[in-house]
Tab-separated table of C-alpha atoms in Angstrom:
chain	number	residue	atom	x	y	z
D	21	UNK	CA	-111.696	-16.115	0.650
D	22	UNK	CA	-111.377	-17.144	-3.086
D	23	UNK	CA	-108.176	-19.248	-2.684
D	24	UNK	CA	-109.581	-20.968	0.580
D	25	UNK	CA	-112.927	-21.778	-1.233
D	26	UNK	CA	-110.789	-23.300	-4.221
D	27	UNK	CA	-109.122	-24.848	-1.221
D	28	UNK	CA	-111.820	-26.652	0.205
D	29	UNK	CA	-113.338	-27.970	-3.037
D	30	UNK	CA	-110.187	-29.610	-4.214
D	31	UNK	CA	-110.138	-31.269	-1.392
D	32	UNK	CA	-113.514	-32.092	-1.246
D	33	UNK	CA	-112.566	-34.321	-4.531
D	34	UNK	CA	-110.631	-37.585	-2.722
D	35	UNK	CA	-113.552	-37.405	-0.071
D	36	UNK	CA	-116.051	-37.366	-2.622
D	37	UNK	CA	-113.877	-40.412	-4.766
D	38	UNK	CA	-113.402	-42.388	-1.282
D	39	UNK	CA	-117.104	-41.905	-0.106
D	40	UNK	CA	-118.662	-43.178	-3.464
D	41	UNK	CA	-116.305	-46.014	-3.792
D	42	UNK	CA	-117.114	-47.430	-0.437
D	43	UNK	CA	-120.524	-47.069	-1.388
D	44	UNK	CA	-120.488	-48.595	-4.791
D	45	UNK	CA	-117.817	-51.314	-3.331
D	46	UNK	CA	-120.651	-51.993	-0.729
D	47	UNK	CA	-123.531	-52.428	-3.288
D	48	UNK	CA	-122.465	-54.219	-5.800
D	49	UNK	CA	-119.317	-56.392	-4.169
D	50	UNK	CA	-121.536	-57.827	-1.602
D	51	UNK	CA	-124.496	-58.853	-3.654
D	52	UNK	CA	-125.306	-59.790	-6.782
D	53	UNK	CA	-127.446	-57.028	-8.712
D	54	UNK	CA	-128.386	-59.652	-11.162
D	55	UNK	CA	-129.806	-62.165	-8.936
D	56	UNK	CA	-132.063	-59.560	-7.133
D	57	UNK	CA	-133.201	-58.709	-10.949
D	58	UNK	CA	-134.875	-62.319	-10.890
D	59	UNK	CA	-136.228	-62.402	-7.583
D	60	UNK	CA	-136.442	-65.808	-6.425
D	61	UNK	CA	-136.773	-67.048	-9.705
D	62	UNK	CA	-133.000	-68.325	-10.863
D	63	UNK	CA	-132.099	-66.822	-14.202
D	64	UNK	CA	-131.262	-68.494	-17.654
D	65	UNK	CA	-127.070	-68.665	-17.189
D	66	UNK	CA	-127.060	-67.328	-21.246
D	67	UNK	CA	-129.529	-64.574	-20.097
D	68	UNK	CA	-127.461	-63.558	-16.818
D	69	UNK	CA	-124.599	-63.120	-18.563
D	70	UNK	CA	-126.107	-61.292	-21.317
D	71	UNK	CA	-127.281	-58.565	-18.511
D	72	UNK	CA	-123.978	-58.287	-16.986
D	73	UNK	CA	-122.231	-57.023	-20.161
D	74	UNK	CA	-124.921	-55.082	-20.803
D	75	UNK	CA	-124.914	-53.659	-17.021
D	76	UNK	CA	-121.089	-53.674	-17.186
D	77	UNK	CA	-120.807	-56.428	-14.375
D	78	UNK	CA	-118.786	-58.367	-15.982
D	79	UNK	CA	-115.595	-56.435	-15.631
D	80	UNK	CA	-113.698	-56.047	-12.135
D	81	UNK	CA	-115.029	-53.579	-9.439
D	82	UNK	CA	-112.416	-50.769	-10.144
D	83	UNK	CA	-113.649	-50.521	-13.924
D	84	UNK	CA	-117.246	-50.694	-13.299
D	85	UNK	CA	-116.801	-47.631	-10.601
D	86	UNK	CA	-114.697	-45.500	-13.533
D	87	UNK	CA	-117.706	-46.751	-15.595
D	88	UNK	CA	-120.434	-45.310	-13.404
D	89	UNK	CA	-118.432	-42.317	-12.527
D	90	UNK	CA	-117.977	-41.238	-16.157
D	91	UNK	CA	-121.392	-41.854	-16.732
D	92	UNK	CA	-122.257	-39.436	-13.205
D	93	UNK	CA	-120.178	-37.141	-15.253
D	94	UNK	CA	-122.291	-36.876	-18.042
D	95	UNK	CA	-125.532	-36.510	-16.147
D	96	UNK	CA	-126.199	-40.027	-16.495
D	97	UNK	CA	-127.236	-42.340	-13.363
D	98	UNK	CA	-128.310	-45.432	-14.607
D	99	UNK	CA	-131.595	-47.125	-15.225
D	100	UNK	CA	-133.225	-48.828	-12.152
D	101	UNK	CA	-134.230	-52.467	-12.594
D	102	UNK	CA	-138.205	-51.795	-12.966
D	103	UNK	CA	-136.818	-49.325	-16.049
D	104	UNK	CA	-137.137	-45.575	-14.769
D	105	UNK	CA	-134.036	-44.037	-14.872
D	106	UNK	CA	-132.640	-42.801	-11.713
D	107	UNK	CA	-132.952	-39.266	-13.001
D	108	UNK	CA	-136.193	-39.281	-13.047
D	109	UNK	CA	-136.721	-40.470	-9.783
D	110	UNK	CA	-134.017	-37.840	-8.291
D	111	UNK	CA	-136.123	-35.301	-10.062
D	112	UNK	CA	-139.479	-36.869	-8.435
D	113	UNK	CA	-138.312	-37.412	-4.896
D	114	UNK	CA	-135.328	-34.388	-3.821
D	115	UNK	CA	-137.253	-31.860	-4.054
D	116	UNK	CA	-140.337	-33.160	-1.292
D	117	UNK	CA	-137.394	-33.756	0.451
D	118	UNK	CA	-135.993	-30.509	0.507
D	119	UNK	CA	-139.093	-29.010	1.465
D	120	UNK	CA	-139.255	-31.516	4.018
D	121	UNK	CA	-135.309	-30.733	5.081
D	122	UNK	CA	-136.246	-27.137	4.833
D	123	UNK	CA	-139.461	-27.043	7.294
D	124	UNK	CA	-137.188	-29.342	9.862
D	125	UNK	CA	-134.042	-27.204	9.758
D	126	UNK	CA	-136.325	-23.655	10.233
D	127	UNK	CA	-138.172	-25.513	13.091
D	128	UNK	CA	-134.420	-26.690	14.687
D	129	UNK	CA	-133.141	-23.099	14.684
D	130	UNK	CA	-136.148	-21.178	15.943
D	131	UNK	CA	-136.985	-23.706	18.275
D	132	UNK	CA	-133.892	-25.124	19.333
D	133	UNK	CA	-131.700	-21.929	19.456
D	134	UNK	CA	-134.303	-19.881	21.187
D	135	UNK	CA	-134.973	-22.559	24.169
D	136	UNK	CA	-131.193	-23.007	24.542
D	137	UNK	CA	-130.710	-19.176	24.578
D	138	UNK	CA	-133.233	-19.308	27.595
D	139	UNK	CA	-131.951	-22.054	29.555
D	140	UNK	CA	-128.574	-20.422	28.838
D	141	UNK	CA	-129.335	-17.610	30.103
D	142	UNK	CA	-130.984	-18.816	32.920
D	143	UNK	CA	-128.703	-21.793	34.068
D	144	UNK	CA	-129.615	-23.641	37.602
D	145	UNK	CA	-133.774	-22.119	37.041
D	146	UNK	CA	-136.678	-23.930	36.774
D	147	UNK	CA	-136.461	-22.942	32.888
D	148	UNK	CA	-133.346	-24.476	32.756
D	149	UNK	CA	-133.972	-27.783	34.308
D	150	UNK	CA	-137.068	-28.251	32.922
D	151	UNK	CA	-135.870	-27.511	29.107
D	152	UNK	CA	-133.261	-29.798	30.243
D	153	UNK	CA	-135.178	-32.658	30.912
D	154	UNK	CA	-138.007	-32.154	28.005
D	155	UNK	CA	-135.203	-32.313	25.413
D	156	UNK	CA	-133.865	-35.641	27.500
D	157	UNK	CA	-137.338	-37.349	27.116
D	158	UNK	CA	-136.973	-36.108	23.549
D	159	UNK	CA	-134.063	-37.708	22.623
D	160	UNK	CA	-134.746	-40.802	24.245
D	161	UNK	CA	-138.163	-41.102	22.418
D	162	UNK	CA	-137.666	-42.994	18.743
D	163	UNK	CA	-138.564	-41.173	15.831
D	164	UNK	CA	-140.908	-44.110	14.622
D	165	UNK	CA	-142.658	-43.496	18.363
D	166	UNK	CA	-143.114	-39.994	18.109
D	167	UNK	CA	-144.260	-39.775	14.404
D	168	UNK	CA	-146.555	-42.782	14.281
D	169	UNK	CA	-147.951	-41.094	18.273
D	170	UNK	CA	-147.793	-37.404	16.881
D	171	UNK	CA	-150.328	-38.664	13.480
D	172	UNK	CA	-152.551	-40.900	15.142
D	173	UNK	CA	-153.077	-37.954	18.225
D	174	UNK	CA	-153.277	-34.902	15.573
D	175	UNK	CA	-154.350	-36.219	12.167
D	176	UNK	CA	-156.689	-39.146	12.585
D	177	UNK	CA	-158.329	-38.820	16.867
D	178	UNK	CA	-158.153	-35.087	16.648
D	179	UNK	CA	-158.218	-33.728	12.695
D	180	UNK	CA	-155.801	-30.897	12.860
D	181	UNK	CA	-154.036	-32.256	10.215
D	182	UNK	CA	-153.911	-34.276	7.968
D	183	UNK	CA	-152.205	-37.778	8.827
D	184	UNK	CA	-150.445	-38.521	5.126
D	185	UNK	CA	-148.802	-36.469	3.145
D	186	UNK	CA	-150.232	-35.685	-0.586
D	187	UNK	CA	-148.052	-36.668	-4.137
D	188	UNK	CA	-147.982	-33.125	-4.291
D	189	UNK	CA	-145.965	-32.426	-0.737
D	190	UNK	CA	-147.657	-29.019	-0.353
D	191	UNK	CA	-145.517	-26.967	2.526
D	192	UNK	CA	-148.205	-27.074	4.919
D	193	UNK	CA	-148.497	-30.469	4.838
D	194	UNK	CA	-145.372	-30.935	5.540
D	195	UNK	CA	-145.263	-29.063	8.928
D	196	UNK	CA	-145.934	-32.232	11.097
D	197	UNK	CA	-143.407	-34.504	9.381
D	198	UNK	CA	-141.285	-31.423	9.634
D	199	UNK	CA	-141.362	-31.676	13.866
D	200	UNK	CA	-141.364	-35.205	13.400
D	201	UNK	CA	-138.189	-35.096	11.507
D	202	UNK	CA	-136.871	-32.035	13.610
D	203	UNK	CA	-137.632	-33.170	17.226
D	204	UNK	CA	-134.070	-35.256	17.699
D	205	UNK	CA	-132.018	-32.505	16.103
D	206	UNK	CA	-133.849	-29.773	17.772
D	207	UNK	CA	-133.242	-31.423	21.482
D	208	UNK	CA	-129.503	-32.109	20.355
D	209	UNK	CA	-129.437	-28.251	19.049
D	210	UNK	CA	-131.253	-26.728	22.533
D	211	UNK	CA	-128.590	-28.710	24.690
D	212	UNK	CA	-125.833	-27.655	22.260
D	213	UNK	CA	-127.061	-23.812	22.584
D	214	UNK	CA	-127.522	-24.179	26.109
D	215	UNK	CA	-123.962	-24.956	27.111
D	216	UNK	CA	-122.552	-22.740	24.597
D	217	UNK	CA	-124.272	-19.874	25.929
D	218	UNK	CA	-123.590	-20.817	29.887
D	219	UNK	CA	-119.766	-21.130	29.337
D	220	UNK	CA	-119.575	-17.478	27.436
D	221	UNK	CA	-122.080	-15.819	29.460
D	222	UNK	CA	-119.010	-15.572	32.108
D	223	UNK	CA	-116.430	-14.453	29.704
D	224	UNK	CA	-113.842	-11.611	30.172
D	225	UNK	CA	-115.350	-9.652	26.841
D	226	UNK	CA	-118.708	-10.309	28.051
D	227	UNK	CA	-117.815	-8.417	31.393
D	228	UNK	CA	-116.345	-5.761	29.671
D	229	UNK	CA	-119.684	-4.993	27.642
D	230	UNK	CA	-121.547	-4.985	30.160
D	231	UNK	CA	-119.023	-2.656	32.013
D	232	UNK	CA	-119.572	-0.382	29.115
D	233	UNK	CA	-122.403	0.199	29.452
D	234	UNK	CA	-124.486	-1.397	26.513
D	235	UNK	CA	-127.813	-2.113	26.396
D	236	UNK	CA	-128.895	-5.774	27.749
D	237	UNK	CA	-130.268	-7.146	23.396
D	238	UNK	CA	-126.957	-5.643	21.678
D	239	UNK	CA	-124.889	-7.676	24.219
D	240	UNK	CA	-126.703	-10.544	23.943
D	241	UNK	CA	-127.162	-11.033	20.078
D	242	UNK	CA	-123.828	-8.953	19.467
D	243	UNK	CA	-121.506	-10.358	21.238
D	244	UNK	CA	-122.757	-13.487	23.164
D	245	UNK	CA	-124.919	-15.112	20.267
D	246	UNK	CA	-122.520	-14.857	18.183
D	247	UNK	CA	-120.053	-16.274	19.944
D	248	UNK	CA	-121.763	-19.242	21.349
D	249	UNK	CA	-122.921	-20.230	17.761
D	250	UNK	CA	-120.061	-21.248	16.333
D	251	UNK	CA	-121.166	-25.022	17.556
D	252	UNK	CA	-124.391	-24.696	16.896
D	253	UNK	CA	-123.831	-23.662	13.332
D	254	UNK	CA	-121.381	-26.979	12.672
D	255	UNK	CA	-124.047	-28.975	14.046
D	256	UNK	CA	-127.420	-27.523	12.024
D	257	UNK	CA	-124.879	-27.656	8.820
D	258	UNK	CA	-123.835	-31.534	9.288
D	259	UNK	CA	-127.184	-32.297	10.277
D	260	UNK	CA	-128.826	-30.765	6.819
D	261	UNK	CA	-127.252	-34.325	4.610
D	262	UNK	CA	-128.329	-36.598	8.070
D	263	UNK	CA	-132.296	-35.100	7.511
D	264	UNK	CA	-132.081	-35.480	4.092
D	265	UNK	CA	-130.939	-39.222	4.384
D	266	UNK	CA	-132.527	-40.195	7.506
D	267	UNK	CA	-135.537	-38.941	6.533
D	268	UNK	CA	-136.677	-42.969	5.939
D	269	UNK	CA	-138.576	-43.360	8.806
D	270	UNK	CA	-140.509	-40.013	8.271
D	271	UNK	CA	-141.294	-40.579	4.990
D	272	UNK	CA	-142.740	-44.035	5.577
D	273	UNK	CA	-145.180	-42.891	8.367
D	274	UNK	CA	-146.539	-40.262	6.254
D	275	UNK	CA	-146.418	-41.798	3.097
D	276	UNK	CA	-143.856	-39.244	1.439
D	277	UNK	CA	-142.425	-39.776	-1.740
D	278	UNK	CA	-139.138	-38.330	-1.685
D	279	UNK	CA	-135.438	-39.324	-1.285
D	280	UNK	CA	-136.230	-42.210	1.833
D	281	UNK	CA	-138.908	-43.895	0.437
D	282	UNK	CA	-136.729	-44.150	-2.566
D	283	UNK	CA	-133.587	-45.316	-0.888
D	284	UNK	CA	-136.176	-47.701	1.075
D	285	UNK	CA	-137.512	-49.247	-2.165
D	286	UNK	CA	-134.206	-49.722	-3.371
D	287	UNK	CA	-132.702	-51.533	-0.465
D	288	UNK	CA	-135.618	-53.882	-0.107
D	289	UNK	CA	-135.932	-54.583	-3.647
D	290	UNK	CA	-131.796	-54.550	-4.192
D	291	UNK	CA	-132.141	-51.709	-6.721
D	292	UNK	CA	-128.747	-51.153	-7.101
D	293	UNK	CA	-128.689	-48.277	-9.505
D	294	UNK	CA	-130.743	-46.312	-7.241
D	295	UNK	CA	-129.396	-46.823	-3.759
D	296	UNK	CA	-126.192	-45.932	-5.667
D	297	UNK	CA	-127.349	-42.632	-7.166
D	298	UNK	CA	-129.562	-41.366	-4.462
D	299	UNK	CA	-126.466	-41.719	-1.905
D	300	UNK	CA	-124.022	-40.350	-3.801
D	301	UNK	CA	-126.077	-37.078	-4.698
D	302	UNK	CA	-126.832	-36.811	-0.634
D	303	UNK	CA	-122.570	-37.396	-0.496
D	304	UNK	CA	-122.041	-34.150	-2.284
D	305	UNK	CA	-124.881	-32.456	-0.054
D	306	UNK	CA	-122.694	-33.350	3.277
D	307	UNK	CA	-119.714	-31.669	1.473
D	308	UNK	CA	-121.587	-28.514	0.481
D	309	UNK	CA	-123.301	-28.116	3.597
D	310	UNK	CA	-119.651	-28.151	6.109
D	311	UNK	CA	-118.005	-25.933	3.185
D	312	UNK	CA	-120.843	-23.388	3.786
D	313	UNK	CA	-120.590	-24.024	7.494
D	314	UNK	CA	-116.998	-23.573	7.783
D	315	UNK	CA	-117.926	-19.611	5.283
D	316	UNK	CA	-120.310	-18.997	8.163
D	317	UNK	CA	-117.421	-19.177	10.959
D	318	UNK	CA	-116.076	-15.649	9.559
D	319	UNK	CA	-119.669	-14.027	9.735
D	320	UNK	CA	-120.189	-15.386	13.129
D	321	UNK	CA	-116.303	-14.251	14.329
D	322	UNK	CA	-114.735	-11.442	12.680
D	323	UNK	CA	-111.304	-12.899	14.354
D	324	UNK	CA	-111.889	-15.676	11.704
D	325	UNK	CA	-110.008	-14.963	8.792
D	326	UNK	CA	-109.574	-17.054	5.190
D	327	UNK	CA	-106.377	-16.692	3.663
C-alpha cells in the first residue's frame, strides 16, 4: 500500500505541472493583467512598465510560471490587484466552502445512495420508475432555477429559513445551499446506484448467499453494497473538487463568501493573481480526492489489492 501511495503521488506531479500551466498559460497569455489593473482608464506607458517588472510580466510565459511556482512553494500566492494577498482570501473563503462541500456531499450519499438502493432493489416498481423520473426532472432543472425557486419558496414566502447566508457560514445555514448545491450530483448518484445495484442483484455470488442461507441486511450491505459501490464511490470522490469549484452559482444566490464568489470576483474584475491561486489549490483537491478514491476500492473489494 506504501509503494502504490508513493506511486500515485509521483505521478500526481506532471498532472499537477500540466494542469497549472494551462491555467496560468490561460490567464495571463490571453489578457493583459495590467490593462485590467487600469480599468478603462489607459495607463502611463512609464507606469505600465514599471508594474510589469515589478509583477514579473515582463519576462516570457515559461519564466513567469517557474516564478509563481517557486513562490507557491514558499507559501506565497501573490497579492491581488485591490492589495489583499491571495492568502488571505484562501484563508477567508475555503473553509465556508468546505462546510458548504461537506453538507452537499453528506446529503448526496444519504440521499442519493439510499433512493438508488431502493429503486435497485426494486427495478420495473412504481418506486423505481418514479425515483427514475424525479431524478430526470432533477437533472434537467438548472441549478440557478432551483436555488433562486428553493429561497424565494422557503426563506422569504414561507420563513423556514433563512434566504442568505451569514459572513459567519454557520452549518445550519448552510443546509439549503447544501441541497441546492447537492440536487444535480445527488440525481446523477441515485441513477448511478440504481444500475449498479440492478446489474449485481443477479450475480452468481449473490445467488450463492442467498443459497446459504444468510439473512436478507448481511447480503445486502455485505456483499451487494459493496459491490455495486465501486462506481458510486469514483463518482462522489471526483465530484468533491467539481462542488468545491462549481459552487459559483450557489454562492451568488445566497450571498456566500467562499471559494466561488472569489473566483467570480476575480474573473469579472480580471484578478489574475486570484483566479490563479484559487484554481490551482482546487487542482490539488481533484488529485487528493481520486487518490483517496482509488484507497477506498480495497475497502470496498477485498479482491483489490495494492502492490
Amino acid at each position: 500500500m506504501g509503494r502504490y501511495v508513493i506511486r500515485r503521488l509521483l505521478q500526481m506531479v506532471p498532472v499537477f505541472i500540466g494542469s497549472t500551466f494551462l491555467i496560468f498559460f490561460m490567464v495571463y497569455a490571453l489578457g493583459d493583467p495590467v490593462a485590467a489593473l487600469f480599468g478603462d482608464r489607459a495607463p502611463d506607458p512609464a507606469t505600465a512598465a514599471r508594474i510589469r517588472e515589478e509583477l514579473y510580466l515582463d519576462q516570457p510565459l515559461w519564466k513567469q510560471y517557474l516564478h509563481y511556482m517557486g513562490q507557491i512553494f514558499q507559501g506565497d500566492f501573490g497579492t491581488a490587484f485591490n492589495g489583499d494577498e491571495v492568502l488571505d482570501l484562501m484563508r477567508t473563503s475555503f473553509p465556508v466552502t468546505l462546510r458548504l462541500t461537506l453538507v452537499a456531499i453528506v446529503i448526496e450519499i444519504l440521499v442519493g445512495i439510499t433512493l438508488g438502493v431502493f429503486s435497485g432493489l426494486r427495478r420495473g416498481r412504481a418506486l423505481d420508475t418514479s425515483v427514475l423520473l424525479l431524478t430526470l426532472v432533477v437533472v434537467s432543472i438548472p441549478t440557478f432555477v432551483s436555488g433562486y425557486v428553493l429561497q424565494y419558496l422557503l426563506g422569504v414566502k414561507w420563513g423556514w429559513v433563512s434566504p442568505s447566508v451569514s459572513p459567519e457560514a454557520p452549518l445550519d445555514e448552510l443546509l439549503l445551499p447544501g441541497v441546492v448545491l447537492a440536487l444535480t450530483s445527488l440525481a446523477y448518484a441515485t441513477r448511478l446506484t440504481r444500475t449498479s445495484i440492478a446489474e449485481n442483484v443477479r450475480a452468481d455470488y449473490l445467488r450463492t448467499a442467498v443459497a446459504k442461507g444468510l439473512p436478507r441486511h448481511r447480503i445486502i450491505t455485505r456483499h451487494l453494497l459493496r459491490n455495486s459501490l465501486i462506481p458510486v464511490v469514483t463518482y462522489i470522490g471526483t465530484d468533491i473538487g467539481a462542488l468545491m469549484g462549481g459552487a459559483i452559482v450557489t454562492e451568488r444566490i445566497f450571498n456566500i463568501h467562499g471559494v466561488g464568489y472569489q473566483l467570480y470576483q476575480g474573473i469579472l474584475r480580471q484578478n489574475s493573481p486570484t483566479v490563479v491561486g484559487f484554481v490551482t489549490v482546487l487542482v490539488i483537491v481533484f488529485l487528493l480526492a481520486n487518490l483517496l478514491v482509488d484507497l477506498l476500492y480495497a475497502v470496498l473489494d477485498p479482491r483489490i489489492r495494492y502492490a
